[in-house]
């Protein structure tokens, strides 16, 4: 059973978290809605569509900045109990700073698990709907690409032709074992191209020793064929970069499909490791905020605490960004890019935890 002081601390902490959560939600909605209106400025759409899309996209953005929401919420939580002199009351009853820290971090860890299992899956599903609706209004609607267990599939419309492309493997900037079925805009068959390897570094693909079957069923081969498309390797990579629109089960399925295609699973591994470590990351952020509040002057203003939280959030963001860049360039392993910043923050926090009860 929870003791009275534990119930009070948990209630105050969650109340602070909800307040800051909705402040950030409101800011995201206000800022994002102007972006959506700008996107549809040349489209004849109802004003409710940008509002609806903003609400669909907001949970995904909130999930990304959740660590900083927890950090600022903790600063606000401590400001509240310090203003009421509750911290000294707790000390008089033998409740140490470490006990308060342990309780708040445990609550944060449990909330982190809940956010990953429930809130993330909900936000990813809403993000998928958001992207699906926006794609209907995109200028890129004449082409699309998907990865399945049967390889990479591309629909490409160019020069009054519709090309349906399938490749079994991707290696560096090459497609392996490729078939291209070309139709006119009415989907009347024009020709069928097969090749073991195609260079897709540029939008003008270099097809090596293609086997071509035209309308009259005559098949022949050429040494080299230049095939113009809307895609290059970089564009294909970018199409699959928004992993936030996939829930945990879809991420695992996509990872298996990537493996069967021979495509790098590095972005998915990084994304999934971030999700696995998310509860710990939130806990570390709260721990840092608690240590800071116990080490600064108790009469400091709320504005000072808020600015301090923003400064620390920006600093931690750039540390994570730096590790992420090193991972993408494959200079450090995936696990190091995700867990490295967290281990660094844990070590920094641990130094201050030694004498936390003396504060």
PDB file of C-alpha atoms in Angstrom, residues 11-244:
ATOM      1  CA  UNK A  11      -0.430  13.096  -7.440  1.00  0.00           C
ATOM      2  CA  UNK A  12       1.531  16.369  -7.529  1.00  0.00           C
ATOM      3  CA  UNK A  13       4.053  14.975 -10.028  1.00  0.00           C
ATOM      4  CA  UNK A  14       1.414  13.615 -12.425  1.00  0.00           C
ATOM      5  CA  UNK A  15      -0.565  16.858 -12.156  1.00  0.00           C
ATOM      6  CA  UNK A  16       2.566  18.827 -13.105  1.00  0.00           C
ATOM      7  CA  UNK A  17       3.222  16.418 -15.977  1.00  0.00           C
ATOM      8  CA  UNK A  18      -0.320  16.816 -17.329  1.00  0.00           C
ATOM      9  CA  UNK A  19      -0.076  20.624 -17.165  1.00  0.00           C
ATOM     10  CA  UNK A  20       3.234  20.764 -19.076  1.00  0.00           C
ATOM     11  CA  UNK A  21       2.025  18.070 -21.488  1.00  0.00           C
ATOM     12  CA  UNK A  22      -0.991  20.139 -22.515  1.00  0.00           C
ATOM     13  CA  UNK A  23       1.071  23.329 -22.722  1.00  0.00           C
ATOM     14  CA  UNK A  24       3.358  21.646 -25.258  1.00  0.00           C
ATOM     15  CA  UNK A  25       0.374  20.073 -27.029  1.00  0.00           C
ATOM     16  CA  UNK A  26      -1.199  23.511 -27.441  1.00  0.00           C
ATOM     17  CA  UNK A  27       2.057  24.982 -28.758  1.00  0.00           C
ATOM     18  CA  UNK A  28       2.447  22.140 -31.254  1.00  0.00           C
ATOM     19  CA  UNK A  29      -1.116  22.551 -32.504  1.00  0.00           C
ATOM     20  CA  UNK A  30      -0.767  26.334 -32.883  1.00  0.00           C
ATOM     21  CA  UNK A  31       2.568  26.129 -34.703  1.00  0.00           C
ATOM     22  CA  UNK A  32       1.710  23.118 -36.848  1.00  0.00           C
ATOM     23  CA  UNK A  33      -1.674  24.361 -38.012  1.00  0.00           C
ATOM     24  CA  UNK A  34      -0.055  27.298 -39.845  1.00  0.00           C
ATOM     25  CA  UNK A  35       2.262  24.882 -41.611  1.00  0.00           C
ATOM     26  CA  UNK A  36      -0.695  22.738 -42.719  1.00  0.00           C
ATOM     27  CA  UNK A  37      -2.653  25.777 -43.922  1.00  0.00           C
ATOM     28  CA  UNK A  38       0.398  26.859 -45.936  1.00  0.00           C
ATOM     29  CA  UNK A  39       0.651  23.364 -47.437  1.00  0.00           C
ATOM     30  CA  UNK A  40      -2.953  23.509 -48.695  1.00  0.00           C
ATOM     31  CA  UNK A  41      -2.943  27.161 -49.760  1.00  0.00           C
ATOM     32  CA  UNK A  42      -3.270  26.216 -53.442  1.00  0.00           C
ATOM     33  CA  UNK A  43      -5.837  23.478 -52.806  1.00  0.00           C
ATOM     34  CA  UNK A  44      -9.583  23.879 -52.576  1.00  0.00           C
ATOM     35  CA  UNK A  45     -10.025  22.247 -49.174  1.00  0.00           C
ATOM     36  CA  UNK A  46     -12.105  22.943 -46.107  1.00  0.00           C
ATOM     37  CA  UNK A  47     -10.381  24.684 -43.172  1.00  0.00           C
ATOM     38  CA  UNK A  48     -11.175  21.661 -41.007  1.00  0.00           C
ATOM     39  CA  UNK A  49      -8.751  19.464 -43.003  1.00  0.00           C
ATOM     40  CA  UNK A  50      -5.582  21.305 -41.813  1.00  0.00           C
ATOM     41  CA  UNK A  51      -6.980  21.252 -38.261  1.00  0.00           C
ATOM     42  CA  UNK A  52      -7.707  17.526 -38.504  1.00  0.00           C
ATOM     43  CA  UNK A  53      -4.238  16.782 -39.909  1.00  0.00           C
ATOM     44  CA  UNK A  54      -2.629  18.847 -37.155  1.00  0.00           C
ATOM     45  CA  UNK A  55      -4.422  16.799 -34.501  1.00  0.00           C
ATOM     46  CA  UNK A  56      -3.341  13.575 -36.216  1.00  0.00           C
ATOM     47  CA  UNK A  57       0.320  14.634 -36.323  1.00  0.00           C
ATOM     48  CA  UNK A  58       0.554  16.250 -32.868  1.00  0.00           C
ATOM     49  CA  UNK A  59       0.823  12.983 -30.804  1.00  0.00           C
ATOM     50  CA  UNK A  60       3.845  11.850 -32.853  1.00  0.00           C
ATOM     51  CA  UNK A  61       5.619  15.172 -32.262  1.00  0.00           C
ATOM     52  CA  UNK A  62       4.718  15.000 -28.573  1.00  0.00           C
ATOM     53  CA  UNK A  63       6.259  11.543 -28.280  1.00  0.00           C
ATOM     54  CA  UNK A  64       9.518  12.807 -29.779  1.00  0.00           C
ATOM     55  CA  UNK A  65       9.830  15.626 -27.232  1.00  0.00           C
ATOM     56  CA  UNK A  66       8.486  13.618 -24.292  1.00  0.00           C
ATOM     57  CA  UNK A  67      11.888  13.423 -22.497  1.00  0.00           C
ATOM     58  CA  UNK A  68      12.038  17.216 -22.375  1.00  0.00           C
ATOM     59  CA  UNK A  69       8.407  17.412 -21.246  1.00  0.00           C
ATOM     60  CA  UNK A  70       9.288  15.109 -18.330  1.00  0.00           C
ATOM     61  CA  UNK A  71      12.361  17.175 -17.497  1.00  0.00           C
ATOM     62  CA  UNK A  72      10.496  20.491 -17.451  1.00  0.00           C
ATOM     63  CA  UNK A  73       7.556  18.873 -15.621  1.00  0.00           C
ATOM     64  CA  UNK A  74       9.928  17.721 -12.870  1.00  0.00           C
ATOM     65  CA  UNK A  75      11.398  21.212 -12.545  1.00  0.00           C
ATOM     66  CA  UNK A  76       7.868  22.585 -12.275  1.00  0.00           C
ATOM     67  CA  UNK A  77       6.916  19.855  -9.772  1.00  0.00           C
ATOM     68  CA  UNK A  78       9.814  20.767  -7.469  1.00  0.00           C
ATOM     69  CA  UNK A  79       9.070  24.463  -7.827  1.00  0.00           C
ATOM     70  CA  UNK A  80       5.556  23.742  -6.560  1.00  0.00           C
ATOM     71  CA  UNK A  81       6.621  21.745  -3.494  1.00  0.00           C
ATOM     72  CA  UNK A  82       9.416  24.202  -2.669  1.00  0.00           C
ATOM     73  CA  UNK A  83       6.977  27.116  -2.815  1.00  0.00           C
ATOM     74  CA  UNK A  84       4.787  25.314  -0.261  1.00  0.00           C
ATOM     75  CA  UNK A  85       7.829  24.362   1.840  1.00  0.00           C
ATOM     76  CA  UNK A  86       6.765  20.715   1.553  1.00  0.00           C
ATOM     77  CA  UNK A  87      10.341  19.508   1.117  1.00  0.00           C
ATOM     78  CA  UNK A  88      11.284  20.624   4.641  1.00  0.00           C
ATOM     79  CA  UNK A  89       8.108  19.031   6.000  1.00  0.00           C
ATOM     80  CA  UNK A  90       9.055  15.725   4.418  1.00  0.00           C
ATOM     81  CA  UNK A  91      12.545  15.971   5.921  1.00  0.00           C
ATOM     82  CA  UNK A  92      11.072  16.542   9.385  1.00  0.00           C
ATOM     83  CA  UNK A  93       9.238  13.233   9.067  1.00  0.00           C
ATOM     84  CA  UNK A  94      12.409  11.395   8.032  1.00  0.00           C
ATOM     85  CA  UNK A  95      11.614  11.288   4.302  1.00  0.00           C
ATOM     86  CA  UNK A  96      14.972  11.790   2.599  1.00  0.00           C
ATOM     87  CA  UNK A  97      15.685  13.328  -0.789  1.00  0.00           C
ATOM     88  CA  UNK A  98      16.742   9.905  -2.027  1.00  0.00           C
ATOM     89  CA  UNK A  99      13.319   8.445  -1.133  1.00  0.00           C
ATOM     90  CA  UNK A 100      11.609  11.222  -3.077  1.00  0.00           C
ATOM     91  CA  UNK A 101      13.942  10.714  -6.023  1.00  0.00           C
ATOM     92  CA  UNK A 102      13.383   6.927  -5.971  1.00  0.00           C
ATOM     93  CA  UNK A 103       9.605   7.335  -5.950  1.00  0.00           C
ATOM     94  CA  UNK A 104       9.498   9.882  -8.778  1.00  0.00           C
ATOM     95  CA  UNK A 105      11.911   7.943 -10.994  1.00  0.00           C
ATOM     96  CA  UNK A 106       9.979   4.682 -10.428  1.00  0.00           C
ATOM     97  CA  UNK A 107       6.735   6.389 -11.438  1.00  0.00           C
ATOM     98  CA  UNK A 108       8.499   7.831 -14.498  1.00  0.00           C
ATOM     99  CA  UNK A 109       9.874   4.430 -15.533  1.00  0.00           C
ATOM    100  CA  UNK A 110       6.401   2.840 -15.318  1.00  0.00           C
ATOM    101  CA  UNK A 111       4.881   5.742 -17.239  1.00  0.00           C
ATOM    102  CA  UNK A 112       7.647   5.351 -19.837  1.00  0.00           C
ATOM    103  CA  UNK A 113       6.674   1.718 -20.442  1.00  0.00           C
ATOM    104  CA  UNK A 114       3.035   2.781 -20.761  1.00  0.00           C
ATOM    105  CA  UNK A 115       3.925   5.545 -23.209  1.00  0.00           C
ATOM    106  CA  UNK A 116       5.891   3.136 -25.433  1.00  0.00           C
ATOM    107  CA  UNK A 117       3.284   0.355 -25.411  1.00  0.00           C
ATOM    108  CA  UNK A 118       0.177   2.539 -25.700  1.00  0.00           C
ATOM    109  CA  UNK A 119       0.903   6.153 -26.623  1.00  0.00           C
ATOM    110  CA  UNK A 120       3.592   5.362 -29.230  1.00  0.00           C
ATOM    111  CA  UNK A 121       1.463   2.758 -31.013  1.00  0.00           C
ATOM    112  CA  UNK A 122      -1.488   5.167 -31.015  1.00  0.00           C
ATOM    113  CA  UNK A 123       0.612   8.088 -32.279  1.00  0.00           C
ATOM    114  CA  UNK A 124       2.226   5.948 -35.022  1.00  0.00           C
ATOM    115  CA  UNK A 125      -1.186   4.823 -36.283  1.00  0.00           C
ATOM    116  CA  UNK A 126      -2.403   8.426 -36.348  1.00  0.00           C
ATOM    117  CA  UNK A 127       0.823   9.449 -38.106  1.00  0.00           C
ATOM    118  CA  UNK A 128       0.201   6.786 -40.764  1.00  0.00           C
ATOM    119  CA  UNK A 129      -3.294   8.181 -41.415  1.00  0.00           C
ATOM    120  CA  UNK A 130      -1.807  11.692 -41.504  1.00  0.00           C
ATOM    121  CA  UNK A 131       0.779  10.742 -44.141  1.00  0.00           C
ATOM    122  CA  UNK A 132      -1.771   8.762 -46.131  1.00  0.00           C
ATOM    123  CA  UNK A 133      -4.109  11.767 -46.375  1.00  0.00           C
ATOM    124  CA  UNK A 134      -1.301  14.176 -47.271  1.00  0.00           C
ATOM    125  CA  UNK A 135      -0.015  11.826 -49.957  1.00  0.00           C
ATOM    126  CA  UNK A 136      -3.353  12.222 -51.745  1.00  0.00           C
ATOM    127  CA  UNK A 137      -2.529  15.917 -52.153  1.00  0.00           C
ATOM    128  CA  UNK A 138       1.176  15.439 -52.827  1.00  0.00           C
ATOM    129  CA  UNK A 139       2.753  16.335 -56.150  1.00  0.00           C
ATOM    130  CA  UNK A 140       4.522  12.983 -55.962  1.00  0.00           C
ATOM    131  CA  UNK A 141       1.325  10.944 -56.357  1.00  0.00           C
ATOM    132  CA  UNK A 142       2.437   9.610 -59.754  1.00  0.00           C
ATOM    133  CA  UNK A 143       4.953   7.319 -58.131  1.00  0.00           C
ATOM    134  CA  UNK A 144       5.321   5.256 -54.978  1.00  0.00           C
ATOM    135  CA  UNK A 145       7.550   2.558 -53.489  1.00  0.00           C
ATOM    136  CA  UNK A 146       7.016  -0.183 -50.926  1.00  0.00           C
ATOM    137  CA  UNK A 147       9.114  -2.977 -49.449  1.00  0.00           C
ATOM    138  CA  UNK A 148       7.482  -6.375 -48.910  1.00  0.00           C
ATOM    139  CA  UNK A 149       8.643  -9.941 -48.373  1.00  0.00           C
ATOM    140  CA  UNK A 150       8.815 -10.189 -52.198  1.00  0.00           C
ATOM    141  CA  UNK A 151      11.320  -7.365 -52.460  1.00  0.00           C
ATOM    142  CA  UNK A 152      11.166  -3.710 -53.513  1.00  0.00           C
ATOM    143  CA  UNK A 153       8.153  -2.608 -55.565  1.00  0.00           C
ATOM    144  CA  UNK A 154       8.028   0.730 -57.398  1.00  0.00           C
ATOM    145  CA  UNK A 155       5.264   2.340 -59.420  1.00  0.00           C
ATOM    146  CA  UNK A 156       6.719   5.124 -61.547  1.00  0.00           C
ATOM    147  CA  UNK A 157       4.836   7.345 -64.023  1.00  0.00           C
ATOM    148  CA  UNK A 158       7.023   9.246 -66.461  1.00  0.00           C
ATOM    149  CA  UNK A 159       6.877  10.354 -70.123  1.00  0.00           C
ATOM    150  CA  UNK A 160       3.350   8.974 -70.648  1.00  0.00           C
ATOM    151  CA  UNK A 161       4.457   5.579 -69.361  1.00  0.00           C
ATOM    152  CA  UNK A 162       3.656   3.653 -66.183  1.00  0.00           C
ATOM    153  CA  UNK A 163       6.528   1.443 -64.987  1.00  0.00           C
ATOM    154  CA  UNK A 164       5.990  -1.326 -62.437  1.00  0.00           C
ATOM    155  CA  UNK A 165       9.397  -2.295 -61.041  1.00  0.00           C
ATOM    156  CA  UNK A 166      10.335  -5.197 -58.788  1.00  0.00           C
ATOM    157  CA  UNK A 167      13.790  -5.959 -57.349  1.00  0.00           C
ATOM    158  CA  UNK A 168      14.815  -8.863 -55.128  1.00  0.00           C
ATOM    159  CA  UNK A 169      17.831  -7.178 -53.503  1.00  0.00           C
ATOM    160  CA  UNK A 170      19.422  -3.792 -52.835  1.00  0.00           C
ATOM    161  CA  UNK A 171      23.189  -3.597 -52.470  1.00  0.00           C
ATOM    162  CA  UNK A 172      24.796  -0.155 -52.122  1.00  0.00           C
ATOM    163  CA  UNK A 173      23.388   1.761 -55.153  1.00  0.00           C
ATOM    164  CA  UNK A 174      22.470  -1.338 -57.163  1.00  0.00           C
ATOM    165  CA  UNK A 175      19.217  -3.247 -57.623  1.00  0.00           C
ATOM    166  CA  UNK A 176      19.605  -7.014 -58.113  1.00  0.00           C
ATOM    167  CA  UNK A 177      17.366  -9.365 -60.127  1.00  0.00           C
ATOM    168  CA  UNK A 178      15.071  -6.670 -61.480  1.00  0.00           C
ATOM    169  CA  UNK A 179      11.944  -6.840 -63.632  1.00  0.00           C
ATOM    170  CA  UNK A 180      10.313  -3.762 -65.201  1.00  0.00           C
ATOM    171  CA  UNK A 181       6.859  -3.961 -66.804  1.00  0.00           C
ATOM    172  CA  UNK A 182       6.052  -0.859 -68.860  1.00  0.00           C
ATOM    173  CA  UNK A 183       2.505   0.216 -69.795  1.00  0.00           C
ATOM    174  CA  UNK A 184       0.905   3.273 -71.369  1.00  0.00           C
ATOM    175  CA  UNK A 185      -1.407   5.501 -69.315  1.00  0.00           C
ATOM    176  CA  UNK A 186      -4.337   3.196 -70.142  1.00  0.00           C
ATOM    177  CA  UNK A 187      -2.310   0.226 -68.848  1.00  0.00           C
ATOM    178  CA  UNK A 188      -1.816  -1.324 -72.276  1.00  0.00           C
ATOM    179  CA  UNK A 189       1.350  -3.452 -72.224  1.00  0.00           C
ATOM    180  CA  UNK A 190       4.371  -1.957 -74.018  1.00  0.00           C
ATOM    181  CA  UNK A 191       7.477  -3.887 -72.947  1.00  0.00           C
ATOM    182  CA  UNK A 192       9.044  -6.038 -70.268  1.00  0.00           C
ATOM    183  CA  UNK A 193      12.667  -5.583 -69.125  1.00  0.00           C
ATOM    184  CA  UNK A 194      14.713  -8.020 -67.022  1.00  0.00           C
ATOM    185  CA  UNK A 195      18.225  -7.549 -65.662  1.00  0.00           C
ATOM    186  CA  UNK A 196      20.434  -9.074 -62.977  1.00  0.00           C
ATOM    187  CA  UNK A 197      21.841  -5.698 -61.934  1.00  0.00           C
ATOM    188  CA  UNK A 198      20.886  -2.020 -62.350  1.00  0.00           C
ATOM    189  CA  UNK A 199      22.835   1.021 -61.223  1.00  0.00           C
ATOM    190  CA  UNK A 200      20.343   3.442 -59.584  1.00  0.00           C
ATOM    191  CA  UNK A 201      22.783   6.017 -58.247  1.00  0.00           C
ATOM    192  CA  UNK A 202      21.118   8.637 -60.483  1.00  0.00           C
ATOM    193  CA  UNK A 203      17.599   9.009 -61.855  1.00  0.00           C
ATOM    194  CA  UNK A 204      18.870   7.726 -65.191  1.00  0.00           C
ATOM    195  CA  UNK A 205      19.336   4.060 -64.356  1.00  0.00           C
ATOM    196  CA  UNK A 206      22.091   2.099 -66.065  1.00  0.00           C
ATOM    197  CA  UNK A 207      20.712  -1.368 -66.889  1.00  0.00           C
ATOM    198  CA  UNK A 208      23.378  -3.988 -67.519  1.00  0.00           C
ATOM    199  CA  UNK A 209      22.667  -6.650 -70.185  1.00  0.00           C
ATOM    200  CA  UNK A 210      18.883  -6.228 -70.170  1.00  0.00           C
ATOM    201  CA  UNK A 211      16.521  -8.778 -71.668  1.00  0.00           C
ATOM    202  CA  UNK A 212      13.671  -6.865 -73.345  1.00  0.00           C
ATOM    203  CA  UNK A 213      10.347  -8.253 -74.518  1.00  0.00           C
ATOM    204  CA  UNK A 214       8.258  -5.852 -76.587  1.00  0.00           C
ATOM    205  CA  UNK A 215       4.643  -5.933 -77.740  1.00  0.00           C
ATOM    206  CA  UNK A 216       5.391  -8.308 -80.603  1.00  0.00           C
ATOM    207  CA  UNK A 217       6.874 -10.818 -78.115  1.00  0.00           C
ATOM    208  CA  UNK A 218      10.357 -10.604 -79.632  1.00  0.00           C
ATOM    209  CA  UNK A 219      12.991 -10.847 -76.891  1.00  0.00           C
ATOM    210  CA  UNK A 220      16.488  -9.434 -77.283  1.00  0.00           C
ATOM    211  CA  UNK A 221      19.390  -8.243 -75.122  1.00  0.00           C
ATOM    212  CA  UNK A 222      21.529  -5.132 -75.162  1.00  0.00           C
ATOM    213  CA  UNK A 223      24.882  -4.542 -73.490  1.00  0.00           C
ATOM    214  CA  UNK A 224      23.703  -1.369 -71.792  1.00  0.00           C
ATOM    215  CA  UNK A 225      20.437   0.530 -71.464  1.00  0.00           C
ATOM    216  CA  UNK A 226      19.749   3.958 -69.932  1.00  0.00           C
ATOM    217  CA  UNK A 227      16.315   3.982 -68.280  1.00  0.00           C
ATOM    218  CA  UNK A 228      14.894   7.298 -67.056  1.00  0.00           C
ATOM    219  CA  UNK A 229      12.883   7.290 -63.783  1.00  0.00           C
ATOM    220  CA  UNK A 230      11.779   9.557 -60.934  1.00  0.00           C
ATOM    221  CA  UNK A 231      13.914   7.581 -58.482  1.00  0.00           C
ATOM    222  CA  UNK A 232      17.525   7.349 -57.418  1.00  0.00           C
ATOM    223  CA  UNK A 233      19.049   5.565 -54.418  1.00  0.00           C
ATOM    224  CA  UNK A 234      18.783   8.595 -52.143  1.00  0.00           C
ATOM    225  CA  UNK A 235      15.106   9.104 -52.952  1.00  0.00           C
ATOM    226  CA  UNK A 236      14.309   5.451 -52.247  1.00  0.00           C
ATOM    227  CA  UNK A 237      16.060   5.719 -48.872  1.00  0.00           C
ATOM    228  CA  UNK A 238      14.093   8.850 -47.996  1.00  0.00           C
ATOM    229  CA  UNK A 239      10.779   7.154 -48.775  1.00  0.00           C
ATOM    230  CA  UNK A 240      11.356   4.703 -45.934  1.00  0.00           C
ATOM    231  CA  UNK A 241      12.884   7.142 -43.441  1.00  0.00           C
ATOM    232  CA  UNK A 242       9.688   8.063 -41.537  1.00  0.00           C
ATOM    233  CA  UNK A 243       9.578   5.117 -39.163  1.00  0.00           C
ATOM    234  CA  UNK A 244       7.441   7.035 -36.658  1.00  0.00           C
TER     235      UNK A 244
END
